[in-house]
Coordinates of C-alpha atoms and ligand atoms in Angstrom, one line a residue:
M1 CA 99.3 124.5 -31.2
Q2 CA 102.7 122.9 -32.0
R3 CA 104.6 120.3 -30.0
N4 CA 107.9 122.1 -29.4
L5 CA 110.1 120.1 -27.0
N6 CA 113.2 122.0 -28.0
K7 CA 111.7 125.2 -26.6
L8 CA 110.6 123.4 -23.4
A9 CA 114.2 122.3 -22.8
N10 CA 115.8 125.6 -23.6
T11 CA 113.6 128.1 -21.7
T12 CA 113.4 129.0 -18.0
Y13 CA 109.7 129.5 -17.4
D14 CA 108.0 131.5 -14.6
L15 CA 105.6 128.6 -14.2
L16 CA 105.7 124.9 -15.2
I17 CA 102.4 123.0 -14.8
V18 CA 102.4 119.2 -14.4
G19 CA 99.1 117.9 -15.6
G20 CA 96.8 118.9 -18.5
G21 CA 93.4 118.2 -17.0
I22 CA 91.0 121.0 -16.3
T23 CA 93.0 122.2 -13.2
G24 CA 96.2 122.5 -15.2
A25 CA 94.4 123.9 -18.2
C26 CA 92.7 126.7 -16.3
A27 CA 95.9 127.5 -14.4
A28 CA 97.9 127.7 -17.7
W29 CA 95.2 130.0 -19.2
D30 CA 95.0 132.3 -16.2
A31 CA 98.7 132.6 -15.7
S32 CA 99.5 133.3 -19.4
L33 CA 96.6 135.9 -19.6
R34 CA 98.2 137.6 -16.6
G35 CA 101.6 137.8 -18.4
L36 CA 103.6 134.9 -16.9
S37 CA 105.7 132.6 -19.1
V38 CA 104.1 129.2 -18.8
A39 CA 104.8 125.6 -19.8
L40 CA 102.4 122.7 -19.3
V41 CA 103.1 119.0 -19.8
D42 CA 100.9 115.9 -19.6
K43 CA 102.2 112.4 -19.5
V44 CA 99.3 111.2 -21.7
D45 CA 97.0 113.4 -23.8
F46 CA 95.4 116.6 -22.5
G47 CA 92.2 116.0 -20.5
S48 CA 92.3 112.3 -20.8
A49 CA 92.1 111.4 -17.1
T50 CA 89.5 112.5 -14.4
S51 CA 88.5 115.5 -16.6
A52 CA 87.2 113.0 -19.2
A53 CA 85.4 110.9 -16.5
S54 CA 82.9 113.3 -15.1
G55 CA 79.1 113.3 -15.2
K56 CA 79.4 116.2 -17.7
I57 CA 77.5 118.6 -15.4
I58 CA 78.5 122.2 -14.7
H59 CA 76.5 122.4 -11.6
G60 CA 75.2 125.0 -9.3
G61 CA 76.1 123.0 -6.2
L62 CA 72.7 121.9 -5.2
R63 CA 74.3 119.1 -3.1
Y64 CA 76.1 121.7 -1.0
M65 CA 72.7 122.9 0.3
Q66 CA 72.3 119.5 1.9
Y67 CA 75.5 120.0 3.9
G68 CA 74.6 123.6 4.8
A69 CA 77.6 124.9 2.7
L70 CA 75.8 127.9 1.3
H71 CA 79.0 129.7 0.3
R72 CA 80.0 126.7 -1.8
A73 CA 76.7 126.6 -3.5
R74 CA 77.0 130.3 -4.3
E75 CA 80.5 129.8 -5.7
S76 CA 79.2 127.0 -7.9
L77 CA 76.3 129.0 -9.1
H78 CA 78.6 131.8 -10.0
E79 CA 81.0 129.5 -11.8
R80 CA 78.2 128.0 -13.7
M81 CA 77.2 131.4 -15.0
V82 CA 80.9 132.1 -15.9
F83 CA 81.1 128.9 -17.9
Q84 CA 78.0 129.7 -19.8
K85 CA 79.4 133.1 -20.7
I86 CA 83.0 132.1 -21.6
A87 CA 82.2 128.8 -23.3
P88 CA 78.6 129.2 -24.6
H89 CA 79.0 126.5 -27.3
F90 CA 79.9 123.8 -24.8
V91 CA 77.7 124.6 -21.7
H92 CA 73.9 124.4 -22.0
P93 CA 71.0 124.4 -19.5
I94 CA 69.3 121.0 -19.0
P95 CA 66.3 120.2 -16.8
F96 CA 66.5 117.6 -14.0
L97 CA 63.5 115.9 -12.4
I98 CA 63.7 114.5 -8.8
P99 CA 60.6 112.5 -8.0
T100 CA 59.7 112.7 -4.4
Y101 CA 58.3 110.0 -2.2
G102 CA 56.8 110.6 1.2
H103 CA 56.4 113.9 3.0
L104 CA 58.2 116.4 5.3
L105 CA 61.8 115.5 6.0
K106 CA 61.5 112.5 3.6
G107 CA 60.1 114.2 0.6
K108 CA 58.7 117.1 -1.3
E109 CA 58.4 119.7 1.4
I110 CA 62.1 119.7 2.6
L111 CA 63.3 119.6 -1.0
T112 CA 61.0 122.6 -1.9
L113 CA 62.5 124.6 1.0
G114 CA 66.0 123.8 -0.1
M115 CA 65.3 124.6 -3.7
T116 CA 63.7 127.9 -2.8
L117 CA 66.8 128.9 -0.9
Y118 CA 69.0 127.7 -3.8
D119 CA 67.0 129.8 -6.3
L120 CA 67.5 132.8 -4.0
L121 CA 71.2 132.2 -3.8
G122 CA 71.3 132.1 -7.6
L123 CA 69.1 135.2 -8.3
D124 CA 72.0 137.3 -9.5
K125 CA 73.6 134.4 -11.4
N126 CA 71.5 134.6 -14.5
N127 CA 72.5 137.6 -16.5
S128 CA 73.1 136.3 -20.0
K129 CA 71.8 138.2 -23.0
A130 CA 70.8 135.0 -24.7
P131 CA 67.4 133.6 -23.6
E132 CA 68.5 130.1 -24.2
K133 CA 71.1 130.5 -21.4
T134 CA 68.6 131.5 -18.8
I135 CA 68.2 129.1 -15.9
P136 CA 64.5 128.9 -14.9
R137 CA 63.6 128.7 -11.2
H138 CA 62.7 125.3 -9.9
R139 CA 59.1 124.1 -10.1
V140 CA 57.2 121.8 -7.8
L141 CA 55.3 119.2 -9.8
S142 CA 52.2 117.3 -8.8
R143 CA 52.2 113.5 -8.7
N144 CA 50.1 113.4 -11.9
K145 CA 52.5 115.7 -13.8
V146 CA 55.5 113.6 -12.8
L147 CA 53.8 110.5 -13.9
E148 CA 52.8 112.2 -17.2
L149 CA 56.5 113.0 -17.8
F150 CA 57.8 109.6 -16.7
P151 CA 55.0 107.1 -16.7
D152 CA 57.3 104.2 -16.0
I153 CA 58.9 105.2 -12.7
D154 CA 58.0 103.6 -9.4
R155 CA 54.5 104.9 -8.4
V156 CA 54.3 103.5 -4.9
G157 CA 54.3 106.4 -2.4
I158 CA 55.2 109.0 -5.0
T159 CA 54.1 112.5 -3.9
G160 CA 55.3 114.6 -6.9
G161 CA 58.6 115.9 -7.9
I162 CA 60.9 118.9 -8.3
L163 CA 62.0 120.2 -11.7
Y164 CA 65.2 122.2 -11.6
Y165 CA 67.9 123.2 -14.1
D166 CA 71.6 122.8 -14.2
C167 CA 74.1 122.9 -17.1
Q168 CA 75.6 120.1 -19.2
M169 CA 78.9 120.1 -21.0
H170 CA 78.5 119.0 -24.6
N171 CA 82.0 117.7 -24.8
P172 CA 84.2 118.0 -21.7
E173 CA 87.3 116.6 -23.5
R174 CA 87.1 119.4 -26.1
L175 CA 86.2 121.9 -23.4
T176 CA 89.4 121.1 -21.5
L177 CA 91.4 121.3 -24.8
S178 CA 89.8 124.7 -25.6
F179 CA 91.1 126.2 -22.3
L180 CA 94.5 124.9 -23.4
L181 CA 94.2 126.4 -26.9
T182 CA 93.3 129.7 -25.3
A183 CA 96.4 129.5 -23.1
N184 CA 98.5 128.6 -26.1
N185 CA 97.1 131.7 -27.9
A186 CA 98.2 133.8 -24.9
G187 CA 101.7 132.4 -25.2
A188 CA 101.8 129.2 -23.1
D189 CA 103.9 126.3 -24.4
L190 CA 101.9 123.0 -24.0
V191 CA 103.1 119.5 -24.7
N192 CA 101.3 116.2 -24.4
Y193 CA 102.9 112.8 -23.9
V194 CA 105.7 114.3 -21.7
K195 CA 106.0 112.7 -18.3
V196 CA 107.6 114.4 -15.3
K197 CA 109.9 111.9 -13.7
E198 CA 111.2 113.9 -10.8
F199 CA 111.8 117.4 -9.5
H200 CA 115.2 119.2 -9.6
K201 CA 116.0 120.8 -6.3
K202 CA 118.6 123.3 -5.2
D203 CA 118.9 124.2 -1.5
N204 CA 115.4 123.1 -0.7
R205 CA 114.0 124.9 -3.7
V206 CA 112.4 123.2 -6.7
T207 CA 114.0 124.6 -9.8
G208 CA 112.5 122.5 -12.5
V209 CA 111.9 118.9 -13.5
K210 CA 113.4 115.9 -15.3
A211 CA 111.0 114.9 -18.1
E212 CA 110.6 112.2 -20.6
D213 CA 108.9 112.3 -24.0
T214 CA 106.8 109.1 -23.7
I215 CA 106.6 108.8 -27.5
T216 CA 110.3 108.8 -28.3
G217 CA 111.8 108.0 -24.9
E218 CA 113.9 111.2 -25.0
K219 CA 114.8 112.7 -21.6
F220 CA 115.3 116.4 -21.0
D221 CA 115.1 119.0 -18.2
I222 CA 112.6 121.9 -17.9
Q223 CA 113.6 124.9 -15.8
A224 CA 111.0 126.9 -13.9
R225 CA 110.8 129.4 -11.1
V226 CA 107.6 127.8 -9.8
V227 CA 106.3 124.3 -10.5
L228 CA 102.6 123.6 -10.1
N229 CA 101.6 120.0 -9.4
A230 CA 98.2 119.6 -11.0
S231 CA 98.4 115.9 -11.5
G232 CA 95.1 114.9 -9.9
P233 CA 95.1 111.3 -8.8
W234 CA 98.9 111.1 -9.4
M235 CA 99.6 113.8 -6.9
H236 CA 101.1 111.4 -4.3
S237 CA 103.2 109.5 -6.7
L238 CA 104.7 112.7 -8.1
L239 CA 105.5 114.1 -4.7
R240 CA 106.8 110.8 -3.2
P241 CA 110.4 111.3 -4.3
L242 CA 110.5 114.5 -2.3
K243 CA 109.6 112.5 0.7
R244 CA 109.0 115.3 3.2
V245 CA 106.1 116.6 1.1
E246 CA 103.7 113.6 1.2
P247 CA 101.9 114.1 4.5
R248 CA 100.7 117.6 3.7
V249 CA 98.4 116.5 0.8
N250 CA 95.5 114.6 2.3
L251 CA 94.6 112.0 -0.2
Q252 CA 92.7 108.8 -0.8
F253 CA 90.4 108.1 -3.7
S254 CA 87.0 106.7 -4.6
K255 CA 86.1 105.3 -8.0
G256 CA 83.1 106.4 -10.0
I257 CA 81.9 105.0 -13.3
H258 CA 79.4 106.1 -15.9
I259 CA 77.8 104.2 -18.7
I260 CA 76.3 105.4 -22.0
T261 CA 73.2 103.5 -23.1
R262 CA 70.4 103.6 -25.5
S263 CA 68.2 106.6 -24.8
L264 CA 65.9 106.3 -21.8
T265 CA 64.8 109.9 -21.3
K266 CA 64.5 112.4 -24.1
N267 CA 64.6 116.0 -22.9
C268 CA 64.9 115.8 -19.2
A269 CA 67.4 114.2 -16.8
L270 CA 66.0 111.9 -14.1
A271 CA 67.4 111.5 -10.6
L272 CA 66.6 108.1 -9.0
A273 CA 67.6 106.6 -5.7
T274 CA 69.2 103.1 -5.6
K275 CA 67.6 100.6 -3.3
H276 CA 70.6 100.5 -0.9
S277 CA 71.0 102.7 2.1
H278 CA 73.2 105.7 1.4
A279 CA 74.1 108.9 3.3
G280 CA 74.5 111.0 0.2
A281 CA 71.0 110.8 -1.3
L282 CA 69.2 114.0 -2.1
V283 CA 65.9 112.9 -0.7
N284 CA 66.4 109.9 1.5
R285 CA 64.5 106.9 0.2
G286 CA 67.3 104.8 1.6
G287 CA 69.5 104.9 -1.5
R288 CA 72.2 106.8 -3.3
H289 CA 71.1 109.0 -6.2
F290 CA 72.1 108.3 -9.7
F291 CA 71.2 110.3 -12.8
I292 CA 69.9 109.3 -16.2
I293 CA 70.9 112.2 -18.4
P294 CA 70.2 112.7 -22.1
W295 CA 73.4 113.2 -24.0
R296 CA 74.1 113.0 -27.7
N297 CA 70.9 110.9 -28.4
H298 CA 71.9 108.5 -25.7
S299 CA 71.5 108.3 -21.9
L300 CA 74.5 109.0 -19.7
I301 CA 74.0 107.1 -16.4
G302 CA 76.1 107.3 -13.2
T303 CA 77.8 107.5 -11.0
T304 CA 79.0 104.8 -8.6
N305 CA 81.1 105.4 -5.5
V306 CA 83.5 102.7 -4.3
P307 CA 86.7 103.0 -2.3
F308 CA 89.7 102.6 -4.7
E309 CA 92.8 100.7 -3.7
G310 CA 94.5 100.3 -7.1
R311 CA 96.8 102.7 -8.9
P312 CA 95.5 105.6 -11.0
D313 CA 97.1 104.1 -14.1
D314 CA 95.0 101.0 -13.8
K315 CA 92.1 100.4 -16.2
M316 CA 89.2 102.0 -14.4
V317 CA 86.2 100.1 -15.4
T318 CA 85.7 96.4 -14.8
E319 CA 82.9 94.2 -16.3
R320 CA 81.7 93.7 -12.7
D321 CA 81.4 97.5 -12.3
I322 CA 79.2 97.7 -15.4
L323 CA 77.0 94.7 -14.4
G324 CA 76.7 96.1 -10.8
L325 CA 75.5 99.5 -12.1
L326 CA 73.1 97.9 -14.5
Q327 CA 71.6 95.9 -11.6
E328 CA 71.2 99.0 -9.5
I329 CA 69.5 100.9 -12.4
N330 CA 67.1 98.1 -13.2
A331 CA 66.2 97.6 -9.6
A332 CA 65.4 101.3 -9.2
Y333 CA 63.8 101.7 -12.6
P334 CA 62.6 98.3 -13.9
A335 CA 61.1 99.8 -17.0
A336 CA 64.6 100.7 -18.2
S337 CA 65.2 97.0 -18.6
L338 CA 68.8 97.6 -19.5
K339 CA 70.9 94.7 -20.8
R340 CA 74.6 94.5 -21.2
Q341 CA 74.3 95.0 -24.9
D342 CA 72.6 98.3 -24.3
V343 CA 75.8 99.7 -22.9
A344 CA 77.5 101.5 -25.8
F345 CA 80.4 103.0 -23.8
F346 CA 81.7 103.4 -20.3
Y347 CA 84.3 105.3 -18.4
G348 CA 85.5 105.7 -14.9
G349 CA 87.6 108.1 -12.8
L350 CA 88.8 108.9 -9.3
Y351 CA 87.6 111.5 -6.9
P352 CA 89.4 112.5 -3.8
D353 CA 87.8 111.0 -0.7
D354 CA 88.2 112.1 2.9
I355 CA 90.6 110.1 5.0
K356 CA 89.3 111.4 8.2
R357 CA 85.5 111.1 7.9
S358 CA 83.6 108.5 6.0
V359 CA 81.0 110.4 4.0
G360 CA 78.6 108.5 1.7
D361 CA 78.9 110.7 -1.3
A362 CA 82.6 111.6 -1.7
Y363 CA 82.3 113.6 -4.9
Q364 CA 79.2 115.6 -4.2
G365 CA 79.6 117.0 -0.8
A366 CA 82.6 116.1 1.3
R367 CA 85.8 117.2 -0.2
K368 CA 87.1 120.6 -1.0
D369 CA 89.7 121.9 -3.5
Q370 CA 93.1 122.0 -2.0
I371 CA 96.0 124.3 -2.7
V372 CA 99.2 123.4 -0.9
D373 CA 102.2 125.7 -0.8
H374 CA 105.0 123.2 0.1
S375 CA 107.2 125.9 1.6
T376 CA 104.8 126.4 4.5
N377 CA 105.3 123.1 6.4
E378 CA 107.8 121.1 4.4
G379 CA 110.2 123.9 3.7
I380 CA 110.3 123.2 0.0
D381 CA 110.0 126.4 -2.0
G382 CA 109.0 126.8 -5.6
L383 CA 106.4 124.0 -5.5
I384 CA 102.6 124.2 -5.2
S385 CA 100.0 121.4 -5.5
A386 CA 96.4 122.1 -6.5
L387 CA 93.8 119.4 -6.2
S388 CA 90.3 119.9 -7.7
V389 CA 87.1 118.2 -6.6
K390 CA 84.9 119.7 -9.3
Y391 CA 85.3 120.6 -13.0
T392 CA 82.8 123.4 -12.3
T393 CA 85.0 125.3 -10.0
A394 CA 88.4 124.6 -11.7
R395 CA 88.6 128.2 -13.0
K396 CA 88.2 129.6 -9.5
L397 CA 90.7 127.2 -8.1
A398 CA 93.1 128.3 -10.8
Q399 CA 92.6 131.9 -10.0
R400 CA 93.5 131.3 -6.3
T401 CA 96.5 129.2 -7.3
I402 CA 97.9 131.7 -9.8
N403 CA 97.5 134.5 -7.1
L404 CA 99.8 132.4 -4.9
V405 CA 102.2 131.8 -7.8
F406 CA 102.5 135.6 -8.2
R407 CA 103.2 136.0 -4.5
K408 CA 105.8 133.3 -4.7
L409 CA 107.5 135.1 -7.6
G410 CA 107.5 138.2 -5.4
Y411 CA 104.8 140.2 -7.2
K412 CA 101.4 141.5 -6.3
P413 CA 98.9 139.4 -8.3
P414 CA 97.5 141.4 -11.2
E415 CA 93.8 141.3 -11.9
C416 CA 92.6 137.9 -13.0
L417 CA 90.9 138.0 -16.4
T418 CA 89.5 134.6 -16.9
E419 CA 86.0 135.4 -15.6
K420 CA 85.4 137.8 -18.5
T421 CA 87.5 136.3 -21.3
P422 CA 85.8 133.9 -23.7
I423 CA 87.7 130.7 -24.4
H424 CA 88.9 129.7 -27.9
G425 CA 85.9 129.8 -30.1
G426 CA 83.6 131.1 -27.4
K427 CA 83.0 134.7 -28.4
I428 CA 79.3 134.2 -29.1
E429 CA 76.7 136.5 -27.6
R430 CA 73.6 134.6 -28.6
F431 CA 74.3 131.0 -29.2
N432 CA 71.1 130.0 -30.8
D433 CA 71.2 132.9 -33.3
F434 CA 74.8 132.1 -34.2
L435 CA 73.9 128.4 -34.6
F436 CA 71.0 129.2 -36.9
A437 CA 72.8 131.8 -39.0
E438 CA 75.9 129.6 -39.5
T439 CA 73.8 126.5 -40.3
E440 CA 72.0 128.5 -43.0
R441 CA 75.2 130.0 -44.3
N442 CA 76.7 126.6 -44.9
A443 CA 73.6 124.9 -46.1
S444 CA 74.7 124.6 -49.7
R445 CA 77.9 122.8 -48.7
L446 CA 77.1 121.0 -45.4
K447 CA 74.2 119.1 -44.0
K448 CA 72.7 120.9 -41.0
D449 CA 73.7 118.3 -38.4
I450 CA 77.4 118.6 -39.6
T451 CA 77.4 122.4 -39.1
R452 CA 75.6 122.0 -35.8
N453 CA 78.2 119.4 -34.6
L454 CA 81.0 121.7 -35.6
I455 CA 79.6 124.7 -33.8
Y456 CA 78.9 122.7 -30.6
N457 CA 82.5 121.5 -30.6
Y458 CA 84.5 124.4 -32.0
G459 CA 82.3 127.5 -31.6
T460 CA 83.5 130.3 -33.8
A461 CA 86.7 128.4 -34.5
Y462 CA 84.8 125.9 -36.6
A463 CA 85.8 128.0 -39.7
K464 CA 89.4 126.9 -39.2
V465 CA 88.3 123.2 -39.4
L466 CA 86.4 123.9 -42.6
G467 CA 89.5 125.8 -43.9
H468 CA 91.1 122.4 -44.4
A469 CA 88.2 121.2 -46.4
D470 CA 88.5 124.3 -48.7
K471 CA 91.8 122.7 -49.9
N472 CA 90.4 119.2 -50.2
P473 CA 86.5 119.1 -50.5
G474 CA 86.6 115.3 -49.8
W475 CA 87.4 116.2 -46.2
C476 CA 83.8 117.4 -45.8
E477 CA 82.7 113.8 -46.0
T478 CA 81.5 112.1 -42.8
I479 CA 83.6 109.4 -41.3
H480 CA 80.6 107.4 -40.1
A481 CA 77.1 107.1 -41.6
Q482 CA 75.3 107.9 -38.4
L483 CA 77.6 110.5 -36.9
P484 CA 78.0 114.0 -38.2
I485 CA 81.8 113.9 -37.9
I486 CA 83.9 114.9 -40.9
N487 CA 87.4 114.1 -42.1
A488 CA 88.5 117.7 -41.8
Q489 CA 88.2 117.3 -38.0
V490 CA 90.8 114.6 -38.1
I491 CA 93.2 116.8 -40.2
H492 CA 92.5 119.7 -37.8
A493 CA 93.2 117.5 -34.8
V494 CA 96.6 116.5 -36.1
R495 CA 97.7 119.8 -37.6
D496 CA 96.3 122.3 -35.1
E497 CA 95.4 120.4 -31.9
M498 CA 98.5 118.2 -31.3
A499 CA 96.7 114.9 -31.7
Q500 CA 99.5 112.3 -31.6
K501 CA 97.6 109.0 -31.3
L502 CA 94.4 107.5 -32.8
T503 CA 92.9 107.5 -29.3
D504 CA 93.4 111.3 -29.1
V505 CA 91.3 111.7 -32.2
V506 CA 88.7 109.1 -31.5
F507 CA 88.0 110.0 -27.9
R508 CA 89.1 113.6 -27.3
R509 CA 89.3 115.6 -30.5
T510 CA 86.2 114.4 -32.5
G511 CA 84.0 112.4 -30.0
L512 CA 83.8 109.6 -32.6
G513 CA 84.2 106.9 -30.0
T514 CA 82.5 108.5 -26.9
V515 CA 79.0 107.2 -27.7
G516 CA 80.3 103.7 -28.5
D517 CA 82.5 101.7 -30.9
P518 CA 82.0 103.4 -34.3
G519 CA 83.1 100.2 -36.1
E520 CA 86.1 99.1 -38.0
A521 CA 85.5 101.2 -41.2
A522 CA 85.3 104.5 -39.3
L523 CA 88.4 103.7 -37.2
Q524 CA 90.4 102.7 -40.2
T525 CA 89.4 105.9 -42.1
C526 CA 90.7 107.9 -39.1
A527 CA 93.8 105.8 -38.8
Y528 CA 94.7 106.1 -42.5
T529 CA 94.1 109.9 -42.5
M530 CA 96.4 110.3 -39.5
A531 CA 98.9 108.0 -41.0
G532 CA 99.1 110.3 -44.1
E533 CA 99.7 113.2 -41.8
L534 CA 102.2 111.6 -39.3
G535 CA 104.0 109.1 -41.6
W536 CA 102.8 106.0 -39.8
D537 CA 103.6 102.6 -41.4
A538 CA 101.3 99.6 -41.5
Q539 CA 102.5 98.2 -38.2
K540 CA 102.0 101.5 -36.4
I541 CA 98.5 101.8 -37.8
Q542 CA 97.7 98.3 -36.4
R543 CA 99.1 99.3 -33.0
E544 CA 97.0 102.4 -32.9
L545 CA 93.9 100.5 -33.8
M546 CA 94.6 98.0 -31.1
E547 CA 94.9 100.8 -28.5
V548 CA 91.5 102.1 -29.5
R549 CA 89.9 98.7 -29.3
E550 CA 91.4 98.3 -25.8
V551 CA 89.3 101.3 -24.6
F552 CA 86.1 99.6 -25.6
S553 CA 86.8 96.5 -23.5
P554 CA 86.6 96.7 -19.7
S555 CA 88.9 94.6 -17.6
P556 CA 87.3 91.4 -16.4
Ligands
FAD1 C1 83.0 109.9 -11.4 C2 83.2 111.4 -11.4 C3 82.2 112.2 -11.8 C4 82.4 113.6 -11.8 N1 81.4 114.4 -12.2 C5 81.6 115.8 -12.2 C6 80.6 116.6 -12.8 O1 79.6 116.2 -13.3 N2 80.8 118.0 -12.7 C7 81.9 118.5 -12.1 O2 82.0 119.7 -12.0 N3 82.9 117.7 -11.6 C8 82.8 116.4 -11.7 N4 83.8 115.5 -11.2 C9 85.1 116.1 -10.7 C10 86.0 116.6 -11.9 O3 85.9 115.6 -12.9 C11 87.4 116.7 -11.3 O4 87.4 117.5 -10.2 C12 88.4 117.3 -12.4 O5 88.2 116.7 -13.6 C13 89.8 117.1 -11.9 O6 90.7 117.6 -12.9 P1 92.3 117.6 -12.7 O7 92.8 118.4 -13.8 O8 92.6 118.0 -11.3 O9 92.7 116.1 -12.8 P2 92.9 115.1 -14.1 O10 91.9 115.4 -15.1 O11 93.0 113.8 -13.6 O12 94.3 115.6 -14.7 C14 95.5 115.3 -14.1 C15 96.5 115.1 -15.3 O13 97.8 115.0 -14.8 C16 98.5 114.2 -15.7 N5 99.7 113.7 -15.0 C17 99.8 112.9 -13.9 N6 101.1 112.6 -13.6 C18 101.8 113.3 -14.4 C19 103.3 113.3 -14.6 N7 104.1 112.7 -13.8 N8 103.7 114.1 -15.7 C20 102.9 114.7 -16.5 N9 101.5 114.7 -16.4 C21 101.0 113.9 -15.3 C22 97.5 113.1 -16.0 O14 97.9 112.4 -17.2 C23 96.2 113.9 -16.1 O15 95.9 114.2 -17.4 C24 83.6 114.2 -11.3 C25 84.7 113.3 -10.9 C26 84.5 111.9 -11.0 C27 85.6 111.0 -10.6

């Protein structure tokens, strides 16, 4: 994937997509598979905003049951199955335990009823050939069994628990990138660090955009027959210069943060209610639910939900946010006894909230994806906005959006192929067999955890990463003593995956920094390897290192 600004400036595309999060990535992939000429730009790195701030769950929409939105639960269950099929290296089943307290409407019985219906809705959503991809039905656990699994949780009033399965993304940043790599393989031109400044308009029709390369400051135009605004939380600011458009997109945002801590639960995620009253709890103990989820030998804990009044470019996580979440966790689960130094990493993002009704859990239940054709009310043709509320359903949102793009171009939409087409590196029928075979095959050259890490992050495309190490065996060395990440991944990130900055490599191409600060030596190794590839001087290296360190410090 090469960064070709010249081509962007000298082509008239069928579709230009603004925003390289999961919404834009899926749209670029779908449109290019169906034969459109596509360009996509992101003002920062691909997948660096909301799409890197999720709870990493591809979920079957259990929450929708609570709101009676069965069709949405069914859609999520379907999309979860699709994700497992097209991205088997990234998306894996994981068990969740919800302890129940009390009876009837307050506890186990109502949840069991809901789960039974949920399982029925998902009956036909479990057709993988690989046994490890099968999602078992829920199980009702006795009080004793729950306490055997989690002896430290609050015992007062506990009546048992429900064990159910969902899916976890191993690496959402790389998953988003892989959709883009697939789009690129199908012909899409993708460029990071290009900001759309304004739209070009002719007779009430958007004909393209004025853009700026945020690395060099160079300004240029991009022409397109249709422009898709997939800029997530920036949607308003992008539309604002068009003035008449703003009221049609219904937007305000809530902030949610997650923290990565030492491991609290090994093989099973745990859902607990906070002590404060909240409308969005799964089983109402008076609190909002948060999840303690095992991830990469750590616990991923979140989320919070507070109204957001800043700007989407603001630093998302404050020290107060972290301390507040720690307090909530320790109050609900005193045995966790989490201290500030147990927080290895943190991140935050914005979810669209509802202006009209105040719902406790904005992300989980209330909002819906939005597709806005700006010709309908505002009379501005050639412009569509798509706003996603879930990573899980982004593929489906893209399908509907690209159907509309075809209609706007004056064609009947051809069949959408994304449901059946594996993403880059994803053509694997039986993941565990593949993992075992490849780990054995590379055993003389690579430690098992290195091959495993490569396969979980690149799927079949891991061979291309190792191709770099064929030319320089030193690139098989790990960057960090405790992490199975090798130098060849840095080289691959720069040469084949458009990494422009050290932050791209540390947080989005290799995952080196997403379980905490890997330390100065590892960061310097990465920085000097990148410098060799990109011609950075000593000053530039220091600036890049500073930017990485900034990510590890919350605002006060
Ligand atoms: C706390 C939290 C937890 C969540 N957990 C889950 C979960 O577990 N499972 C799930 O399915 N969903 C989850 N979600 C929802 C999911 O993360 C989002 O729906 C999804 O990531 C939105 O993707 P997007 O591409 O629309 O937006 P973004 O990822 O924000 O992408 C928008 C992109 O547009 C770019 N951009 C903006 N302005 C411009 C411009 N002028 N020029 C060029 N580029 C521009 C930005 O740089 C950005 O990269 C969660 C959300 C939050 C906030």
